[in-house]
Coordinates of C-alpha atoms and ligand atoms in Angstrom, one line a residue:
X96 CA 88.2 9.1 -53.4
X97 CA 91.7 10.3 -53.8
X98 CA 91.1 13.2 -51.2
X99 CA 90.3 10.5 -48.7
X100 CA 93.9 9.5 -48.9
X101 CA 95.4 12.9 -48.6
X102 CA 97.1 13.5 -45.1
X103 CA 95.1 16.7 -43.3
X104 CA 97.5 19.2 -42.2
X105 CA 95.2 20.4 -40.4
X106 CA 95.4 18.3 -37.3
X107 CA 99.6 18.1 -37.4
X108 CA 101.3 19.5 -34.5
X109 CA 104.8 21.2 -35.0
X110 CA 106.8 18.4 -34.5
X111 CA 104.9 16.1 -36.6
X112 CA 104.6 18.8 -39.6
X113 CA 108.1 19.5 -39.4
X114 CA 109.0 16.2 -39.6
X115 CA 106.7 15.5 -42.8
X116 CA 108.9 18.2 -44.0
X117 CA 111.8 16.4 -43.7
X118 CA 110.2 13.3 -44.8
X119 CA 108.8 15.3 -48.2
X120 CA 112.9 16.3 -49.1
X121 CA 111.8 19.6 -47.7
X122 CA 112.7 21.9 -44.5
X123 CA 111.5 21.5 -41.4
X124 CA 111.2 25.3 -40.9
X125 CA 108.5 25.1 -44.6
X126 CA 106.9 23.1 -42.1
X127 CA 106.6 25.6 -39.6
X128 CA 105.3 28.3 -42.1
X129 CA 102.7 25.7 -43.1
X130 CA 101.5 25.5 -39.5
X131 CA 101.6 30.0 -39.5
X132 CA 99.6 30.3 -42.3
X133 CA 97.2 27.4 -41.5
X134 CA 96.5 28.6 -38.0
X135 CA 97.7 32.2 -37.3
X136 CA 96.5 33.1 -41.0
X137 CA 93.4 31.1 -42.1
X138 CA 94.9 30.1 -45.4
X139 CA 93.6 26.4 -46.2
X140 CA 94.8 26.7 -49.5
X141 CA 98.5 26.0 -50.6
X142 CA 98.5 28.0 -53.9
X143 CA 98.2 31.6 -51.2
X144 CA 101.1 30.1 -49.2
X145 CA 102.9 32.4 -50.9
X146 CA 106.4 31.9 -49.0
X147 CA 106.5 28.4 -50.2
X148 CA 109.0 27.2 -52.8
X149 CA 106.5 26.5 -56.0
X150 CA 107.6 22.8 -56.0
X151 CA 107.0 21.9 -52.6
X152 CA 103.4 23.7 -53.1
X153 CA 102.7 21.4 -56.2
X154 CA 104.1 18.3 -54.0
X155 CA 101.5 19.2 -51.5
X156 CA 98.8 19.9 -53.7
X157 CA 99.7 15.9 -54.2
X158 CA 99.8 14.4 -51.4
X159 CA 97.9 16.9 -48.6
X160 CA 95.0 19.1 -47.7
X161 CA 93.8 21.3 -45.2
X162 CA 90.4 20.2 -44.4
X163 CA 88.5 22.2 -42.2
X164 CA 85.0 21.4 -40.9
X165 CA 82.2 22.1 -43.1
X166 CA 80.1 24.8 -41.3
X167 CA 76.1 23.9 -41.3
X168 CA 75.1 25.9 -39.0
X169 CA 76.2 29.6 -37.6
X170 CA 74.1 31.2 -35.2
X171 CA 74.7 34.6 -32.8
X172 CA 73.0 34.4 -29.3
X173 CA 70.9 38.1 -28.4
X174 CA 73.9 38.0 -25.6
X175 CA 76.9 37.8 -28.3
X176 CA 77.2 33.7 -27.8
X177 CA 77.8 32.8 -31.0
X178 CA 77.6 28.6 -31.7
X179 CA 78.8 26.4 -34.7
X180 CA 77.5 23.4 -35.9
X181 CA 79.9 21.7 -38.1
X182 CA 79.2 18.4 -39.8
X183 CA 81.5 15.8 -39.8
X184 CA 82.8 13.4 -43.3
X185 CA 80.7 11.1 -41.7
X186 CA 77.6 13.0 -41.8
X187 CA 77.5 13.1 -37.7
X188 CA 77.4 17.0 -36.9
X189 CA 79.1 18.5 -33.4
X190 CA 79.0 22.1 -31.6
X191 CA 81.0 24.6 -30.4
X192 CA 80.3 27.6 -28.5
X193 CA 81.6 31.0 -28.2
X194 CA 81.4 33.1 -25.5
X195 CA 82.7 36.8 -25.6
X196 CA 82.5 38.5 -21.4
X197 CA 84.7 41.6 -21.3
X198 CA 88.5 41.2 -22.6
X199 CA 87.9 37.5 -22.2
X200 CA 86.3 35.3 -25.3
X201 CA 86.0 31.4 -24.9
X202 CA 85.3 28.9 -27.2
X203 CA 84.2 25.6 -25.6
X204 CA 85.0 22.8 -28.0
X205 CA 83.9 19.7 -28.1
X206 CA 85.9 16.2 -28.2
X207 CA 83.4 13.1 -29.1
X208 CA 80.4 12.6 -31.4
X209 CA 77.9 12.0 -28.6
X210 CA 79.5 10.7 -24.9
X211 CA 79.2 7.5 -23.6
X212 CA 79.2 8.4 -19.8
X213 CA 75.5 8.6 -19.0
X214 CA 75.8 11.5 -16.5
X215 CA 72.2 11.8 -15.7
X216 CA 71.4 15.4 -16.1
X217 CA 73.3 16.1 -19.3
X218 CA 71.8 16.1 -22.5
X219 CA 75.1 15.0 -24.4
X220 CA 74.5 11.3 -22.5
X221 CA 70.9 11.1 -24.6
X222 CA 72.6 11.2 -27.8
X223 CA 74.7 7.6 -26.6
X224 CA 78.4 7.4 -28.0
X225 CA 79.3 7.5 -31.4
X226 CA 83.0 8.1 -31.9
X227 CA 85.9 9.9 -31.1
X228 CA 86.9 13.5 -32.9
X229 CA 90.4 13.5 -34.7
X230 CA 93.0 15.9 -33.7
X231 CA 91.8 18.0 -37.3
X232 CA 88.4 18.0 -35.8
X233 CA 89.1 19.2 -32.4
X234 CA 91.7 22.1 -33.6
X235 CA 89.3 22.2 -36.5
X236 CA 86.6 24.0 -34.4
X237 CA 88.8 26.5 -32.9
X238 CA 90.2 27.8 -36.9
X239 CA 86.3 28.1 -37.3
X240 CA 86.1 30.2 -34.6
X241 CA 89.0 32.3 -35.1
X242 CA 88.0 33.0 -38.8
X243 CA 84.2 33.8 -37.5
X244 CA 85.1 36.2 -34.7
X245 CA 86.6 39.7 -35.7
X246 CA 88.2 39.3 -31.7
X247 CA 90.8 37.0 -31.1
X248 CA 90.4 34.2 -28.7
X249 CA 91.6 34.1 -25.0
X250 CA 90.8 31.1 -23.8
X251 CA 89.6 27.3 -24.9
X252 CA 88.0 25.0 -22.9
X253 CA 87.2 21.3 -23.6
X254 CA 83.8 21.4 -22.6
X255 CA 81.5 20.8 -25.5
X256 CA 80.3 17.2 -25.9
X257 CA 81.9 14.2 -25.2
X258 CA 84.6 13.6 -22.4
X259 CA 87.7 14.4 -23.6
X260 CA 90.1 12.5 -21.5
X261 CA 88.4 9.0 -23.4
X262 CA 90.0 10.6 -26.7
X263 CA 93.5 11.3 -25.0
X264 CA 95.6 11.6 -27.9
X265 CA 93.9 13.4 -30.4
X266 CA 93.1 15.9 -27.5
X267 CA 96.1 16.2 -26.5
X268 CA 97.3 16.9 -30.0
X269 CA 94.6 19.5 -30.6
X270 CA 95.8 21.5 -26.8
X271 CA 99.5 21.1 -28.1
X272 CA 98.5 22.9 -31.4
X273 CA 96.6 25.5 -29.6
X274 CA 99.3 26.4 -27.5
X275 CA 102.2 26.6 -30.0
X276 CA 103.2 30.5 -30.7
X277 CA 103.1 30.1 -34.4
X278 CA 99.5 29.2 -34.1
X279 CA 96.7 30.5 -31.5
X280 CA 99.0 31.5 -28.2
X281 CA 97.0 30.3 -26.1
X282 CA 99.2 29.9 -22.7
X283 CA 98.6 26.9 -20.6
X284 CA 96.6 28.9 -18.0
X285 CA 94.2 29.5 -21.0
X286 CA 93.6 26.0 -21.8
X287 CA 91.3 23.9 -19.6
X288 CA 90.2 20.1 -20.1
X289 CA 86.9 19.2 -18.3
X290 CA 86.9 15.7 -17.3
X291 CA 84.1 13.9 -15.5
X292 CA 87.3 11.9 -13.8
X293 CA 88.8 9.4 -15.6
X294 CA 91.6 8.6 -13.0
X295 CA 94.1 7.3 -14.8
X296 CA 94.1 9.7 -17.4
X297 CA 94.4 12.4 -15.3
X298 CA 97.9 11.4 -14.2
X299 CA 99.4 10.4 -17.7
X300 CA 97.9 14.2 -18.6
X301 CA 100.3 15.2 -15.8
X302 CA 103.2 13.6 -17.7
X303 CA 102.5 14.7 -21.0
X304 CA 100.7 17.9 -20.8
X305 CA 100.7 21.5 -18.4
X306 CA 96.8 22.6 -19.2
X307 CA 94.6 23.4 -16.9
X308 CA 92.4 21.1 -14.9
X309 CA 88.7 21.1 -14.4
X310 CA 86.8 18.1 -12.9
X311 CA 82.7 17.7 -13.1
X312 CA 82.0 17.1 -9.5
X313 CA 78.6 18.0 -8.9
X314 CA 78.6 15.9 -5.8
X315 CA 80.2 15.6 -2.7
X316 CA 79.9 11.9 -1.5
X317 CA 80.1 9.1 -3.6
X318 CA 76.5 7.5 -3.0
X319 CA 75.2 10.7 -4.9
X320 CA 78.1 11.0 -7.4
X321 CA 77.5 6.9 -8.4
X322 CA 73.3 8.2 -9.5
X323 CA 75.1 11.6 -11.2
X324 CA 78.0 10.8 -12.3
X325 CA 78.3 7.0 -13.4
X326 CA 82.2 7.2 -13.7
X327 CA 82.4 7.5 -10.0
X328 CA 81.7 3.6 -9.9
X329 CA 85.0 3.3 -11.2
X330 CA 87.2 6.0 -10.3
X331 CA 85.5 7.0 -6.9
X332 CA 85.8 10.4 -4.8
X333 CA 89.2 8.7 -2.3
X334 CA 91.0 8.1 -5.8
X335 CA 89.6 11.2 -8.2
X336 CA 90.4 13.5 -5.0
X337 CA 93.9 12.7 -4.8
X338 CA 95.0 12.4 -8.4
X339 CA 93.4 15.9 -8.8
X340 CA 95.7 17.4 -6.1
X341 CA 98.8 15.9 -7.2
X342 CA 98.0 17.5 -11.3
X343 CA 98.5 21.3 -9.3
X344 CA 100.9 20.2 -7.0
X345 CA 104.3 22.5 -8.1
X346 CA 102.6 25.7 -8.9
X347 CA 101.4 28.0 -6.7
X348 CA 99.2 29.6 -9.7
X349 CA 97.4 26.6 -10.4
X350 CA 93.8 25.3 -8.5
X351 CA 91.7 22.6 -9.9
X352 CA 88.1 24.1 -10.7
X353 CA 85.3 21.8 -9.5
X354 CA 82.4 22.0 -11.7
X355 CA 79.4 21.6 -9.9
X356 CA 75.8 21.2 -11.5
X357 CA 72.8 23.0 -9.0
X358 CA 69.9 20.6 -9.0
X359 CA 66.7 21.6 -6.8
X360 CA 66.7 19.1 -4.2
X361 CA 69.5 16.7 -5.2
X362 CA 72.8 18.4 -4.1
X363 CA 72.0 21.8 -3.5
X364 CA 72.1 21.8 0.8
X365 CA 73.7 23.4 3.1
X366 CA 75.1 20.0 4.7
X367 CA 76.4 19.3 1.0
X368 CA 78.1 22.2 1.1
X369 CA 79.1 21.4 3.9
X370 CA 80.5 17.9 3.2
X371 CA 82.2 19.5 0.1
X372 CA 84.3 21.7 2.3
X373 CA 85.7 18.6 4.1
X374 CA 86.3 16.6 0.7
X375 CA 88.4 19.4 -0.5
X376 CA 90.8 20.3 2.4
X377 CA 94.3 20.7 1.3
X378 CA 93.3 20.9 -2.5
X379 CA 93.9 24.2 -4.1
X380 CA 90.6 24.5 -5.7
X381 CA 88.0 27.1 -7.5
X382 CA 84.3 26.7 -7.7
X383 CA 82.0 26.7 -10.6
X384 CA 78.5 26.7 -10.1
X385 CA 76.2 26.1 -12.6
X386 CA 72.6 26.7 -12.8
X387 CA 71.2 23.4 -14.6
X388 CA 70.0 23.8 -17.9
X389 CA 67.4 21.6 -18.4
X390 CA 66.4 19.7 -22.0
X391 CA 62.9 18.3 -23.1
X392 CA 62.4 15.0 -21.3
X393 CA 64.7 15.7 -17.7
X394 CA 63.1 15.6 -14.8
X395 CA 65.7 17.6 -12.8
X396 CA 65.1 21.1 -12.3
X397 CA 67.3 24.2 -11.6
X398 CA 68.1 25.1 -7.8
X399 CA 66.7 28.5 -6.7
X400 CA 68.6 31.8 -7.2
X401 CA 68.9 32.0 -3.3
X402 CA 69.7 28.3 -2.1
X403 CA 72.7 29.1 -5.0
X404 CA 73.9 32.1 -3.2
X405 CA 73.6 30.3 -0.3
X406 CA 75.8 27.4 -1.2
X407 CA 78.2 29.7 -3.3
X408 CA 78.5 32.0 0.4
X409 CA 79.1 29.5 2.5
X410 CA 82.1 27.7 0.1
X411 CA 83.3 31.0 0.2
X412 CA 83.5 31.7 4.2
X413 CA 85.3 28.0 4.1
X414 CA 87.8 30.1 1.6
X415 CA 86.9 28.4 -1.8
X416 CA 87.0 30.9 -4.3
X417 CA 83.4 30.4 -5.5
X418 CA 81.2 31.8 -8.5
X419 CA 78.4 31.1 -10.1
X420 CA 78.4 31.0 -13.9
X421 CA 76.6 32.8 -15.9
X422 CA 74.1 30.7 -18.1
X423 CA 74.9 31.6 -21.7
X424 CA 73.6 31.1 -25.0
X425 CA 70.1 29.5 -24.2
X426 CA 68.1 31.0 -26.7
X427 CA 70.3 29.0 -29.3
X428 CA 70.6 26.1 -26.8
X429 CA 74.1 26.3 -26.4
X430 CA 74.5 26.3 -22.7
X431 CA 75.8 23.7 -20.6
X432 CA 74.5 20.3 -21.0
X433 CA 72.7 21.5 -24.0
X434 CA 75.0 20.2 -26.9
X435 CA 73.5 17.8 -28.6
X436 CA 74.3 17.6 -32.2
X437 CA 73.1 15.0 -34.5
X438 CA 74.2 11.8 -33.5
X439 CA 73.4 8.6 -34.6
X440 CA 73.8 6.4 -31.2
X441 CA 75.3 3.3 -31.7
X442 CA 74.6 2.3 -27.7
X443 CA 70.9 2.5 -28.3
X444 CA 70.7 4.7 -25.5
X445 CA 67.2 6.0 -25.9
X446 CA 66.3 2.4 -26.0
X447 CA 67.6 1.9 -23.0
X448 CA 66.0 4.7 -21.2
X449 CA 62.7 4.4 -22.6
X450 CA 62.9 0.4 -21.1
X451 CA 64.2 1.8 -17.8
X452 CA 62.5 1.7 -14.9
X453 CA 61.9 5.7 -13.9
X454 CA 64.5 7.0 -11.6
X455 CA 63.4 8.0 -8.0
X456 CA 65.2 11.0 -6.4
Ligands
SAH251 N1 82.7 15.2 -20.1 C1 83.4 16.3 -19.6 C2 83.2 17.5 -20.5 C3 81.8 18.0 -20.6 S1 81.9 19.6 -19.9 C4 83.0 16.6 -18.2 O1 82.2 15.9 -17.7 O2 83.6 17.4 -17.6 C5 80.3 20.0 -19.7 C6 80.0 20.5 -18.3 O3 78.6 20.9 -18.3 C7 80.2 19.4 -17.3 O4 80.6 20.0 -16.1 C8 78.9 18.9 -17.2 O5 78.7 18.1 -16.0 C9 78.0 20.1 -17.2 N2 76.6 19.8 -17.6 C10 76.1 18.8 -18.3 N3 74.8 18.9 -18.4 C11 74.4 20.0 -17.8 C12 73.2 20.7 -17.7 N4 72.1 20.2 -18.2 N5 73.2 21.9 -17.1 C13 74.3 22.4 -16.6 N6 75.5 21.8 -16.7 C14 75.6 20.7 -17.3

């Protein structure tokens, strides 16, 4: 197909667009109205790029597109959660969630088709890995969203499915675009990328990148992170800890927020509170809590109401800035954990499981 071949504007940041410009026999500053209307406009279509010289529009009707996710699926939550589910050229589909709360309103994006880190109580690991979203698809989800919503967006975070420090450079693309004034505004204390803790990544996103910096935890020793969070076999707590601390290091503004899953009977005591106090002395940190959301075949269950308070009090008297978030969205199961798209899993996950002995707790 010949639009198989054209190059999607879509997922160009400035400096690449302006240098495709250049490359065309154009401007570099076309380029940069290209990126306006695309973004701050909604225009996919070159013919309405009306500043454009009438040439250069026929030259990209050649050669480019803007290809935008094809929406299947567009559903409003009874709390004003709103969730897309966009197929992909590949037929794989992904979600993406909105979430209005007072003069804030987030969309949490997604990075992967499926995830391929296992994390015990998420619903994303079922699905097994399939592939890796392009820059056009990551950014791709946030035009949706902007074109759906009659309110502009505050905030992004990377927390849909998939772990978006495996996908590094399209993800990094996709924050660059978001950032850029001639697109979304969004200011770096307004971007956040959720990562289970990839080590290494975390310190080249220091190098190449001033978002903010959130970090699934949900345990405070590494015998219980290496049954939650898989990963941790790799890039355990004395290693995640540090790299963490050194991304805020420099500004005063910035704290890591520790994401931190409340499971009845797993993690949810007062000694693990406790213990989690010690492990983050001397890093500037903020609390998440989240209420599990369970899925049909889990057999972890949501802490109580009070043994949440509890815990979320006593990180507080330690001074960690703690809340509790709000569980959104369940009625279209688009809270937490409970992304799960159509995925066709090429790790044969389920076959896995279903062969696995059951786990003891
Ligand atoms: N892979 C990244 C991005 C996913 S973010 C990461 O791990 O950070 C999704 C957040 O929701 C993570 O903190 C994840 O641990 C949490 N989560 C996953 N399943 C959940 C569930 N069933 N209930 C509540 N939170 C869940």
């Amino acid at each position: 197909m010949v639009s198989d071949q054209k190059i999607n504007l879509l997922g160009l940041e400035r400096g690449a667009m302006e240098a495709l410009f250049v490359e065309l026999g154009s401007k570099a500053f076309h380029g940069r109205n290209v990126l306006k209307w695309i973004h701050k406009h909604g225009v996919s279509d070159f013919s309405l790029m009306t500043d454009l010289p009438k040439r250069l529009r026929a030259r990209l009707e050649e050669l480019a597109e803007v290809r935008v996710p094809e929406v299947v699926f567009d559903q409003p939550a009874s709390d004003g959660t709103h969730k897309w589910v966009l197929e992909l050229e590949c037929g794989n589909r992904i979600e993406s969630v909105y979430i209005p709360d007072g003069d804030r309103s987030t969309l949490c994006v997604s990075s992967q088709v499926g995830c391929s880190l296992d994390c015990s109580f998420c619903s994303t690991a079922r699905q097994g890995f399939n592939r890796n979203l392009s820059a056009a698809e990551i950014i791709g989800q946030v035009w949706v969203a902007a074109r759906g919503m009659n309110k502009p967006l505050t905030n992004v975070v990377l927390m849909g499915m998939g772990e978006p420090l495996a996908n590094f450079d399209a993800v990094v693309s996709a924050m660059e675009i978001m950032q850029d004034d001639l697109t979304y505004m969004l200011s770096k204390y307004r971007v956040t990328v959720s990562t289970s803790g990839i080590v290494p990544a975390i310190y080249r996103l220091n190098e190449v990148s001033d978002v903010s910096l959130a970090v699934s935890l949900h345990a405070p020793n590494n015998a219980l992170r290496d049954q939650l969070v898989p990963i941790n076999r790799k890039y355990p707590l004395e290693e995640l800890i540090p790299a963490c601390r050194e991304y805020v290091r420099g500004d005063k503004r910035r704290k890591v927020t520790w994401e931190y899953v409340m499971l009845d009977g797993v993690n949810d005591s007062i000694r693990h509170a406790r213990e989690l106090i010690r492990l983050l002395e001397g890093t500037p940190s903020k609390m998440n809590l989240i209420p599990f959301n369970p899925f049909p075949g889990t057999d972890y269950r949501c802490s109580p109401p009070e043994r949440i308070e509890a815990f979320r009090q006593k990180l507080m008297k330690a001074g960690i800035i703690s809340i509790t978030r709000k569980t959104r969205g369940e009625d279209i199961d688009a809270a937490c954990g409970q992304l799960v798209g159509k995925v066709r899993d090429r790790s044969r996950r389920e076959l896995r499981l279903a062969r696995a002995v059951p786990r003891g707790r």
